[in-house]
Tab-separated table of C-alpha atoms in Angstrom:
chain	number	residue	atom	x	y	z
D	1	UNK	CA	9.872	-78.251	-119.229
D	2	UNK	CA	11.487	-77.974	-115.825
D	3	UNK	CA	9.695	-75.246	-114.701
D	4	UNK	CA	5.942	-76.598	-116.067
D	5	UNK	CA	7.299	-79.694	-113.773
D	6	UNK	CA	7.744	-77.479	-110.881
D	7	UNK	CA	4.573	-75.716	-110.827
D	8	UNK	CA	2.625	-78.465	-111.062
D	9	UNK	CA	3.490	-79.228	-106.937
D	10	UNK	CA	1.411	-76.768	-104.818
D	11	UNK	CA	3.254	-78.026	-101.456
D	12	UNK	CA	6.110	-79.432	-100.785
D	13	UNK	CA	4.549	-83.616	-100.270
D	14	UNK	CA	3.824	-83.072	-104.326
D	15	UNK	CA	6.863	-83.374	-105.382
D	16	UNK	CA	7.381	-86.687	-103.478
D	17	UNK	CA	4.880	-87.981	-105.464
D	18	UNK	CA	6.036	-86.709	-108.687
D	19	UNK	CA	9.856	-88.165	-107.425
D	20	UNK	CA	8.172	-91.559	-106.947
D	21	UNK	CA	7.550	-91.856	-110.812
D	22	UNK	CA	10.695	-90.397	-111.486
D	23	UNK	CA	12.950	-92.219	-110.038
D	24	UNK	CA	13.938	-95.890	-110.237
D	25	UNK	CA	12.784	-97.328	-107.324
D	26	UNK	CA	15.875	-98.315	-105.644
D	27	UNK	CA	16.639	-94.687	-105.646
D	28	UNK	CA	13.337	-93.824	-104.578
D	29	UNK	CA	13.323	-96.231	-101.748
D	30	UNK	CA	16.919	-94.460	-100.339
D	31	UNK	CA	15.582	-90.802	-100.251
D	32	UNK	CA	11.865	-92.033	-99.135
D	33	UNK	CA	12.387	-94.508	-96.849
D	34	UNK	CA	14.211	-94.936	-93.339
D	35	UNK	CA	15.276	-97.784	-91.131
D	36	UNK	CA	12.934	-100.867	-90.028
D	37	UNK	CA	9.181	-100.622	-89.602
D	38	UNK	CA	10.047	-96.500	-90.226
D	39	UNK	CA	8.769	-96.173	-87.031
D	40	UNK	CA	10.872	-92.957	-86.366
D	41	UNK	CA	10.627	-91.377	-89.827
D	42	UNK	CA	6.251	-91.255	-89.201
D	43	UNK	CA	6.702	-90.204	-85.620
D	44	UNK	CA	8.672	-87.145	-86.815
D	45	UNK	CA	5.989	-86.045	-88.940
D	46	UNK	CA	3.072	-87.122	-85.966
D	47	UNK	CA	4.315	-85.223	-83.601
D	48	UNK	CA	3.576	-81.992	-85.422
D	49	UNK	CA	0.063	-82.861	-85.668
D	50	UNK	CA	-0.280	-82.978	-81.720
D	51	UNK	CA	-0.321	-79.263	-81.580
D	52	UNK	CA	-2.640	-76.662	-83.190
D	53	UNK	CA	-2.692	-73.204	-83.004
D	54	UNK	CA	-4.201	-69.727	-80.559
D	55	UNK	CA	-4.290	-67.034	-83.315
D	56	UNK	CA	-4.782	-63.975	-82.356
D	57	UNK	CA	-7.188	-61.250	-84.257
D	58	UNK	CA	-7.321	-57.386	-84.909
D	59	UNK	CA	-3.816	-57.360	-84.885
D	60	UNK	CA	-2.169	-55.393	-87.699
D	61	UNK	CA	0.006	-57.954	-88.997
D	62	UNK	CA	1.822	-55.746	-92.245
D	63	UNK	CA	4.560	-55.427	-91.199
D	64	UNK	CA	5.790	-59.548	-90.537
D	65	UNK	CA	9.121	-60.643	-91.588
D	66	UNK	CA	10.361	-64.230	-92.130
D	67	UNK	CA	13.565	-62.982	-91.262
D	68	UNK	CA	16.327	-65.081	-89.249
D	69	UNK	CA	19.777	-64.433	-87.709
D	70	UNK	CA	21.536	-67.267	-86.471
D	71	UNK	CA	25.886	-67.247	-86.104
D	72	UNK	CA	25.817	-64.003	-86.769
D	73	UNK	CA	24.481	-63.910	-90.621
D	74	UNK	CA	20.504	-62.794	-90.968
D	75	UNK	CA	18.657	-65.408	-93.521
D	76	UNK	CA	15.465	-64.494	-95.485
D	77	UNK	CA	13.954	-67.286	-93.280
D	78	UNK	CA	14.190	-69.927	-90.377
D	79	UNK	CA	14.980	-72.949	-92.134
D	80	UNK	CA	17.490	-74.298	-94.784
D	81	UNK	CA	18.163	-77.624	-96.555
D	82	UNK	CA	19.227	-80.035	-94.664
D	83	UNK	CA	22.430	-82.302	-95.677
D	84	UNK	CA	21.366	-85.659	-97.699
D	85	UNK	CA	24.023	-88.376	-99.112
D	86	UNK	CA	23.784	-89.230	-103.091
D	87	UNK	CA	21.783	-85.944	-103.689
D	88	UNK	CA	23.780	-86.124	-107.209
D	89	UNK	CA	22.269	-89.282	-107.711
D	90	UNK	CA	19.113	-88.751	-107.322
D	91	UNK	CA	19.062	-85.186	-109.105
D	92	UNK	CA	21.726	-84.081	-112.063
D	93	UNK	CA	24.413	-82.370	-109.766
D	94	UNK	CA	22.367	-82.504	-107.282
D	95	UNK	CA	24.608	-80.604	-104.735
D	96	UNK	CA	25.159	-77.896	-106.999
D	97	UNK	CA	21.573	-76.691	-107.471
D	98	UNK	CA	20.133	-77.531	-103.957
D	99	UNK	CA	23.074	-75.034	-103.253
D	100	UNK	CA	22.459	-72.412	-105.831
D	101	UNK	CA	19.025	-72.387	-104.749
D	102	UNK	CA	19.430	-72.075	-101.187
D	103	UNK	CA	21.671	-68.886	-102.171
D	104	UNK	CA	19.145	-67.485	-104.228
D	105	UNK	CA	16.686	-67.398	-101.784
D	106	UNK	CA	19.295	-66.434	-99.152
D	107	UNK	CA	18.983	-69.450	-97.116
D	108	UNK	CA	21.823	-71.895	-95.782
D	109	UNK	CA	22.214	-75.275	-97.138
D	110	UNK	CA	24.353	-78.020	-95.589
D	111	UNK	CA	26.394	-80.250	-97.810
D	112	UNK	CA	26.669	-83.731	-97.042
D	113	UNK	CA	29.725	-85.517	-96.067
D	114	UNK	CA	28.412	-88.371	-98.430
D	115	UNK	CA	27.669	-86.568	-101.576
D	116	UNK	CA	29.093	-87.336	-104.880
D	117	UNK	CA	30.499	-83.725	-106.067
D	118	UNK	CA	33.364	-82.518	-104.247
D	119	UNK	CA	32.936	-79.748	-101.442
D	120	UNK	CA	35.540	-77.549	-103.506
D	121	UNK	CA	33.180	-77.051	-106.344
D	122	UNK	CA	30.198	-77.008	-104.551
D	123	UNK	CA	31.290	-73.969	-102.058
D	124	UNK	CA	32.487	-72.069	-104.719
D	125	UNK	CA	29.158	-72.504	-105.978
D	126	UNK	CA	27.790	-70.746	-102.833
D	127	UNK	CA	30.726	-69.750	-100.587
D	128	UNK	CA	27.876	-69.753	-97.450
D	129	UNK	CA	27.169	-73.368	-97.710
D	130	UNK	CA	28.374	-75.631	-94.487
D	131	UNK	CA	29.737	-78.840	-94.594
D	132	UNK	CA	28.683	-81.751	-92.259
D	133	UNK	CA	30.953	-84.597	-91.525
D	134	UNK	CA	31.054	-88.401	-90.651
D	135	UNK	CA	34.026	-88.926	-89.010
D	136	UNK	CA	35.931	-92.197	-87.623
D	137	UNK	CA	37.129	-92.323	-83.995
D	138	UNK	CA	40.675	-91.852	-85.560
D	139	UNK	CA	42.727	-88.512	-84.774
D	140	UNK	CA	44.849	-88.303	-87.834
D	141	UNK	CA	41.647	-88.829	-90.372
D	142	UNK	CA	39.465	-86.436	-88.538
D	143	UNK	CA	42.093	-83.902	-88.684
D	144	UNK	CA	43.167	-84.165	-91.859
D	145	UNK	CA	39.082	-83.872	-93.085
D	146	UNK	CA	38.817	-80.691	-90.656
D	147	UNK	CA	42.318	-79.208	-92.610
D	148	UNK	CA	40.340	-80.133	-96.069
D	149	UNK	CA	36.980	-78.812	-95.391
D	150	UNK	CA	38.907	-75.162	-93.789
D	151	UNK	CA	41.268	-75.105	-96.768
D	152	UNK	CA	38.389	-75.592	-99.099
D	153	UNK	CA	36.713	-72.242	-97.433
D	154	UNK	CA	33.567	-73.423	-95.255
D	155	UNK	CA	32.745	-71.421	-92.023
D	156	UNK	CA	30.549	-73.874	-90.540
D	157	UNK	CA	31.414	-77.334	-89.972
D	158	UNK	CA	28.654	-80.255	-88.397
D	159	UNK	CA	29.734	-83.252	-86.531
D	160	UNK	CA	27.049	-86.013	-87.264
D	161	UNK	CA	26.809	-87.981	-83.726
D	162	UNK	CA	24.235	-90.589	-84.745
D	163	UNK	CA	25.938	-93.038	-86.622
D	164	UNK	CA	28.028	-95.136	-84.600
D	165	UNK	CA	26.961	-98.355	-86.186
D	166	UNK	CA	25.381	-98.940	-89.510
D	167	UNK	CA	21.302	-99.012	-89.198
D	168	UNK	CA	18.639	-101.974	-90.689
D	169	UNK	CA	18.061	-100.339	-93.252
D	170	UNK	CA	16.030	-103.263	-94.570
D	171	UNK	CA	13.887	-101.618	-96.947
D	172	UNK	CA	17.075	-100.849	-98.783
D	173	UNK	CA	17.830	-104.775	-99.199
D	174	UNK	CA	14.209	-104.873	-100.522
D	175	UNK	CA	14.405	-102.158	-103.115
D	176	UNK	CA	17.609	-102.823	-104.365
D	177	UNK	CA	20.049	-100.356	-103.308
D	178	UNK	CA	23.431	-100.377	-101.702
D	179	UNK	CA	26.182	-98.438	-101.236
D	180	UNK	CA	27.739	-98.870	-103.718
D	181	UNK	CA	25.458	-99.287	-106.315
D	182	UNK	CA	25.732	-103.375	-107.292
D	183	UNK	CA	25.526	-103.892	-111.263
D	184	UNK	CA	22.070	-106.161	-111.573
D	185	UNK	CA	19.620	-107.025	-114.204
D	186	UNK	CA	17.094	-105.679	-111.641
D	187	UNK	CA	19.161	-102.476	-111.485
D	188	UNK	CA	19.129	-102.354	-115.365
D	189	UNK	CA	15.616	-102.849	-115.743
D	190	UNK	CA	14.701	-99.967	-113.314
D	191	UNK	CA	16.867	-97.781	-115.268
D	192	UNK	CA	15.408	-98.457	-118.740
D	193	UNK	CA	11.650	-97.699	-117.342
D	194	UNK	CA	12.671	-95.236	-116.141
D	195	UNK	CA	14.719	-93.520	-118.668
D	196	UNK	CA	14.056	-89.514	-117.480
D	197	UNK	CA	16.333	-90.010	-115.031
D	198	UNK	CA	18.562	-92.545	-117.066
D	199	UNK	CA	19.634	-90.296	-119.220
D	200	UNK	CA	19.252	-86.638	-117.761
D	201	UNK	CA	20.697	-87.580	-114.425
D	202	UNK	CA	22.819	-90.962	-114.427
D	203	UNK	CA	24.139	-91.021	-118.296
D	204	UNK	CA	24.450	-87.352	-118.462
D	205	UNK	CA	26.482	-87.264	-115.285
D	206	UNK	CA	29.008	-89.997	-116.506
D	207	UNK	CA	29.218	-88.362	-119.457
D	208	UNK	CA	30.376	-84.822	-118.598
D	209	UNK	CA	32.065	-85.989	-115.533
D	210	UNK	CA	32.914	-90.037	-114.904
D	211	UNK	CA	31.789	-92.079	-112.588
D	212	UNK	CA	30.988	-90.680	-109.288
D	213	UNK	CA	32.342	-91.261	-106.574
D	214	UNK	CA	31.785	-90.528	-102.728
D	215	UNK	CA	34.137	-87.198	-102.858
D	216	UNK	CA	33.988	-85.825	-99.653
D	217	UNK	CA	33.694	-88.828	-96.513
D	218	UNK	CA	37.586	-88.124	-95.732
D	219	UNK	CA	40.229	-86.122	-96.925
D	220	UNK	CA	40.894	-88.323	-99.821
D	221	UNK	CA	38.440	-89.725	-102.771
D	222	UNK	CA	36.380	-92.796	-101.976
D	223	UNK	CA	34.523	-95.257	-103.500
D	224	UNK	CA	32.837	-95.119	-106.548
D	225	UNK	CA	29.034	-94.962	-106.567
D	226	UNK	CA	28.783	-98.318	-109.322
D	227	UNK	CA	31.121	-100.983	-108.518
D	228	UNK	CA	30.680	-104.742	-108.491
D	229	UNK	CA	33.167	-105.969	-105.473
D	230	UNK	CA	33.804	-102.568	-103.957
D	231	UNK	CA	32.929	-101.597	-100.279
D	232	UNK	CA	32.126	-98.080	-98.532
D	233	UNK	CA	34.334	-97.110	-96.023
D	234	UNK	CA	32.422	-96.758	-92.842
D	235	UNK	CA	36.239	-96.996	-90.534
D	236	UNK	CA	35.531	-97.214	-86.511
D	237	UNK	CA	32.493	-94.365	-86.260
D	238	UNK	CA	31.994	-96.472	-83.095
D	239	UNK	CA	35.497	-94.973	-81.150
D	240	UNK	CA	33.668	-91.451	-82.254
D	241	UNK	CA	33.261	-89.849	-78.573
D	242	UNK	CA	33.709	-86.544	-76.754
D	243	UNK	CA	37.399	-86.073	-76.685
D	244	UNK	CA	36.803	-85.962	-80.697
D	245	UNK	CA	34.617	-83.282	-80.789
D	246	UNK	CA	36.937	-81.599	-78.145
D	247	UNK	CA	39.856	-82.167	-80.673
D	248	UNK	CA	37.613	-80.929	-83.972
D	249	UNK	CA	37.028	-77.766	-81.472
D	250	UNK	CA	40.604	-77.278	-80.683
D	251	UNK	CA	41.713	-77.338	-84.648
D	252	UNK	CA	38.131	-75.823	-86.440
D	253	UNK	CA	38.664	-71.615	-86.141
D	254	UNK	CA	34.754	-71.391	-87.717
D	255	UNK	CA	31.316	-72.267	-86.442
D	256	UNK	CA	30.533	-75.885	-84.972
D	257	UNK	CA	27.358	-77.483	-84.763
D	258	UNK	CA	26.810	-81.189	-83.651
D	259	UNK	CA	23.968	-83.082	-85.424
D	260	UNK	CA	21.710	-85.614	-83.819
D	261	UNK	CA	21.431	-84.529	-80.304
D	262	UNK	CA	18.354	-86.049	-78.898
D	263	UNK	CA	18.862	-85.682	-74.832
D	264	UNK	CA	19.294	-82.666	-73.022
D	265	UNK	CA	22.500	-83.744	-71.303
D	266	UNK	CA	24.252	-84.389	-74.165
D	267	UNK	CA	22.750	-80.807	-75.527
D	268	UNK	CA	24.177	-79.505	-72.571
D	269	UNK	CA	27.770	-81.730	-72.679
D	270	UNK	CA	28.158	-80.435	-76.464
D	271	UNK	CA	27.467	-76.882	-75.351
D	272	UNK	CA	30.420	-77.249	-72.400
D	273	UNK	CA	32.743	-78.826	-75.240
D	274	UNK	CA	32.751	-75.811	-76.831
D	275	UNK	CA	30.069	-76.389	-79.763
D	276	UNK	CA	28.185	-73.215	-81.391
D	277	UNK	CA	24.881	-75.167	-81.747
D	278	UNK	CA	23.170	-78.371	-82.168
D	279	UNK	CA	20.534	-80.118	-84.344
D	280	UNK	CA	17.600	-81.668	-82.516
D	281	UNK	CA	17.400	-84.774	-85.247
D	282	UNK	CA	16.761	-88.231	-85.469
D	283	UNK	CA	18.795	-88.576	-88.518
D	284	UNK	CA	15.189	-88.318	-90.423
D	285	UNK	CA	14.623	-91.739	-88.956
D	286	UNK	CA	17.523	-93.681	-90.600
D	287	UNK	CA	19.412	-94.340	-87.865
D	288	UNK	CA	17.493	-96.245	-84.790
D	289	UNK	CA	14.137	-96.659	-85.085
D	290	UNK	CA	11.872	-96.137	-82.191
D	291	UNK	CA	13.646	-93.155	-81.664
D	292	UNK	CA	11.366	-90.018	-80.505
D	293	UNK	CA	10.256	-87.361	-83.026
D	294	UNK	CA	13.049	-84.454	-82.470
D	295	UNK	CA	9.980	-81.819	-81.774
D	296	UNK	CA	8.852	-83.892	-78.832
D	297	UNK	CA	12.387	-83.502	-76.619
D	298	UNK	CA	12.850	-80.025	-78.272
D	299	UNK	CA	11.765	-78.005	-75.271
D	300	UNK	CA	14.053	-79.762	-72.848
D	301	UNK	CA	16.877	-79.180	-75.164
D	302	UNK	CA	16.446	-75.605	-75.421
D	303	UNK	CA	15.931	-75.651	-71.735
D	304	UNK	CA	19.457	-77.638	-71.281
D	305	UNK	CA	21.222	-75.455	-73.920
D	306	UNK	CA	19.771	-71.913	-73.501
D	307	UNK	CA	23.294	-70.188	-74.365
D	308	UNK	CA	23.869	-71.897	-78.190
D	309	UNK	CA	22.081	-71.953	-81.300
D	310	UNK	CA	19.264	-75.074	-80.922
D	311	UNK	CA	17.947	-75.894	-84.479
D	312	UNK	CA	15.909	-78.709	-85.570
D	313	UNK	CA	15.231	-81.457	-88.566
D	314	UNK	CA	12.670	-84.252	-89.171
D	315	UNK	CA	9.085	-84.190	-90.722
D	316	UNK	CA	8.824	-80.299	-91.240
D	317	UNK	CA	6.832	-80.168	-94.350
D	318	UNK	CA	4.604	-76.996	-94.183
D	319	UNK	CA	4.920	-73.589	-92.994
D	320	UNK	CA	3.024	-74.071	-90.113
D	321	UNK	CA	5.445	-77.017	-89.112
D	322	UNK	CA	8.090	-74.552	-89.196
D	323	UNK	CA	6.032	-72.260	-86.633
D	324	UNK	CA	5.360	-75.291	-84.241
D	325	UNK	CA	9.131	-76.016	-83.637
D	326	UNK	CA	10.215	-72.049	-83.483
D	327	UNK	CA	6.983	-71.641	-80.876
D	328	UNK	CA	8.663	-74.483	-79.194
D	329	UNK	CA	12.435	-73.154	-78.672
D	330	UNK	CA	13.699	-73.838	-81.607
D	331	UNK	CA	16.095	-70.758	-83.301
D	332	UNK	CA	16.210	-72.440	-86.574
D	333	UNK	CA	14.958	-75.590	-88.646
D	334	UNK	CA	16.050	-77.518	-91.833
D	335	UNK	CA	14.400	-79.606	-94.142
D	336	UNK	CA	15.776	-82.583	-96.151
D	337	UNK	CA	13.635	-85.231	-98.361
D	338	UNK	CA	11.413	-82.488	-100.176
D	339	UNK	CA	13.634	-80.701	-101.285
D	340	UNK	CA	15.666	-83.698	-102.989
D	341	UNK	CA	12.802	-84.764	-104.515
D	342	UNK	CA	12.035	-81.283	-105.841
D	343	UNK	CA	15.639	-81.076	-107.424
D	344	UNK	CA	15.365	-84.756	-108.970
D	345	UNK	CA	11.881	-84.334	-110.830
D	346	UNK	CA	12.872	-80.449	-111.905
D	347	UNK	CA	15.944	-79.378	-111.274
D	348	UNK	CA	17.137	-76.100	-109.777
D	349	UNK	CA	13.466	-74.874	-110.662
D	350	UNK	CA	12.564	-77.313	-108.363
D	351	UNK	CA	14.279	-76.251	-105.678
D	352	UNK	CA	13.063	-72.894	-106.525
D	353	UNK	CA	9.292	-73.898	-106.380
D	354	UNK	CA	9.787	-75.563	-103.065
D	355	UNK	CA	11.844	-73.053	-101.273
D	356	UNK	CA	8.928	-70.767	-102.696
D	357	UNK	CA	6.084	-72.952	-101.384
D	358	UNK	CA	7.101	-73.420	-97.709
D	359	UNK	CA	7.911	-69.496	-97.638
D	360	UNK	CA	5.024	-68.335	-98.359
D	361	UNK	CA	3.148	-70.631	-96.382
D	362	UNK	CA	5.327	-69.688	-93.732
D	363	UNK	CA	4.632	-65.847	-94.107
D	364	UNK	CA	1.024	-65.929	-94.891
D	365	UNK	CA	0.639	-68.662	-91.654
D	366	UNK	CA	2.457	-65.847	-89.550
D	367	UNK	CA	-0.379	-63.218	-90.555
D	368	UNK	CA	-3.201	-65.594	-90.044
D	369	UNK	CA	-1.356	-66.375	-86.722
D	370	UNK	CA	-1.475	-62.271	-85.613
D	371	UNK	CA	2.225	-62.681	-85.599
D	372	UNK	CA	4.731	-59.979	-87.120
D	373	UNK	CA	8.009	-62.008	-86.131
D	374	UNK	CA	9.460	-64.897	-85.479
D	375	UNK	CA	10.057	-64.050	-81.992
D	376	UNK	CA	6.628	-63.753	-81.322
D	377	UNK	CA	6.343	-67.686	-81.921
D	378	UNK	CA	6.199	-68.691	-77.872
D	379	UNK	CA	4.297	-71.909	-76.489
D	380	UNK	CA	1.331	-69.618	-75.881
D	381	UNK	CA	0.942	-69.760	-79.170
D	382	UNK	CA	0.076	-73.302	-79.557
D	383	UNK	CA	-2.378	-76.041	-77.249
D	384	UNK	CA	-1.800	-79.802	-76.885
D	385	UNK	CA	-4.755	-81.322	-79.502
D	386	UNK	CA	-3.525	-85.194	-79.150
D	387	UNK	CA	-1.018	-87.157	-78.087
D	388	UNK	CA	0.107	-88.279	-74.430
């Protein structure tokens, strides 16, 4: 049935569409929407649209490879899933089969520092997933996360910078959702129409493994994901600064990455702190609104940071999206939304089909491109079409 589901979707915005039936729409609302007007989430996916391609012709092109090697480990392609909070409750175990999949196709997936499954079981589900963390401006909790997250066996740890102060995340409020879930008769009623999910995702996850609960913000359990008077814990992310990151550098022996890096001095100030690489992100616009599409300051970051891995997130949906930000200095990319909503509607065949899809857009765009590698993707590939 899974698999029927999954073939159905013939590019990755399908199974959006299909996840929008499928899921109650509280849920729904969290993975598809953003913060405000979503004013940042649609300039993400604009900005791609402001470019279009040079191809060349008569060039033999039979040889191309999709091939990637970033930190030292070559990837079957340049881009990976990005790290998304409550995948598990969205999609049965959600964590576990965006991860399986990613390893499948040989491509990295980050796990979220708010996901419901704990990073132990999840890396020894695929020891080459990374972990990325929320962490308080508090020494003793950030260390003792950093100890949990090496113990547990991860090479490549992410500092998320973007979040020093919860967002509007108004359509939230709208929809229904909160974190934690609030027992409702609204909340009940979405559930019983829409009882796919009710009982092959929410039922059948309390049933083989209780309640779940936000496993991996700190070093110890947190809150669980249904509770009537409980609250989050989002402790002091607004005393997160530099001396932090210095700190997680001093203590972290693997790869570090920062997430959320939108100006080219603080690409370059991450870089001097002793950071591997950063993610050119706008948090998929959940975070401040207004804030630029990541593709449009790209360039200057690569420019500020030409001596660390520069990757990218936010409104890659096709291959030729991918292209567009490697033509435009990006070394890597990841993408986030689609493939959540490929794992909730069909599972780990989901993920499958939508790995699939942007992969072979990506290599059959390279050929129609008269590109054989990915380090042929330069700005004279591409021409300004719109935009200022």
């Amino acid at each position: 049935m899974s698999t029927r589901i999954a073939q159905r979707a013939l590019c990755l915005d399908d199974f959006e569409t299909m996840s929008r039936r499928h899921l109650p729409r509280p849920i729904f609302g969290y993975v598809a929407g953003a913060t405000e007007r979503n004013a940042a989430l649609a300039d993400s996916a604009r900005a791609f649209t402001e470019y279009g391609f040079v191809p060349r012709v008569l060039r033999d092109v039979s040889q191309r490879s999709t091939k990637a090697t970033i930190f030292n480990r070559e990837w079957a392609a340049p881009f990976g899933i990005a790290p998304m909070g409550l995948s598990a409750l969205a999609a049965y175990r959600g964590d576990i089969v965006l991860t399986e999949g990613a390893k499948a196709a040989n491509i990295p997936m980050i796990l979220s520092g708010s996901s419901l499954i704990r990073m132990e079981e999840v890396i020894a589900a695929n020891p080459d997933t990374w972990f990325q963390a929320y962490l308080p401006g508090d020494a003793t909790r950030v260390e003792a996360l950093v100890d949990r997250v090496a113990a547990a066996g991860f090479g490549t740890l992410l500092l998320t910078v973007d979040t020093a102060v919860l967002p509007n995340r108004e359509n939230n409020v709208r929809n229904g959702f909160s974190t934690p879930l609030r027992p409702s008769l609204r909340l009940a009623l979405d559930g019983i129409t829409h009882p796919m999910w009710s009982i092959n995702t929410f039922l059948k996850t309390w049933r083989l493994h209780g309640m779940p609960h936000f496993e991996n913000s700190f070093a110890e359990r947190g809150a669980p994901i249904l509770a009537s008077n409980v609250l989050r814990d989002f402790t002091a992310r607004d005393h997160l600064n530099w001396e932090h990151l210095a700190l997680i550098r001093r203590r972290w022996p693997g790869w570090l990455i920062v997430k959320g890096v939108m100006h080219p001095e603080d690409a370059a100030r991450a870089a001097a702190e002793g950071a591997d690489g950063v993610i050119v992100s706008n948090h998929g616009g959940r975070q401040l609104d207004g804030t630029s599409a990541p593709l449009r300051v790209l360039p200057e970051i690569k420019a500020a940071a030409p001596n660390i891995t520069v990757m990218l997130d936010g409104g890659i949906r096709r291959g030729t999206d991918v292209m567009k930000a490697l033509a435009l200095g990006a070394d890597f990319v990841f993408v986030g939304r689609p493939m959540l909503h490929a794992a909730a509607v069909a599972g780990r065949e989901g993920v499958d089909r939508a790995i699939s899809l942007l992969l072979g857009e990506l290599e059959r765009n390279m050929a129609l491109l008269g590109v054989n590698s990915l380090a042929e993707l330069t700005p004279e590939c591409l021409i300004r079409v719109g935009g200022p």
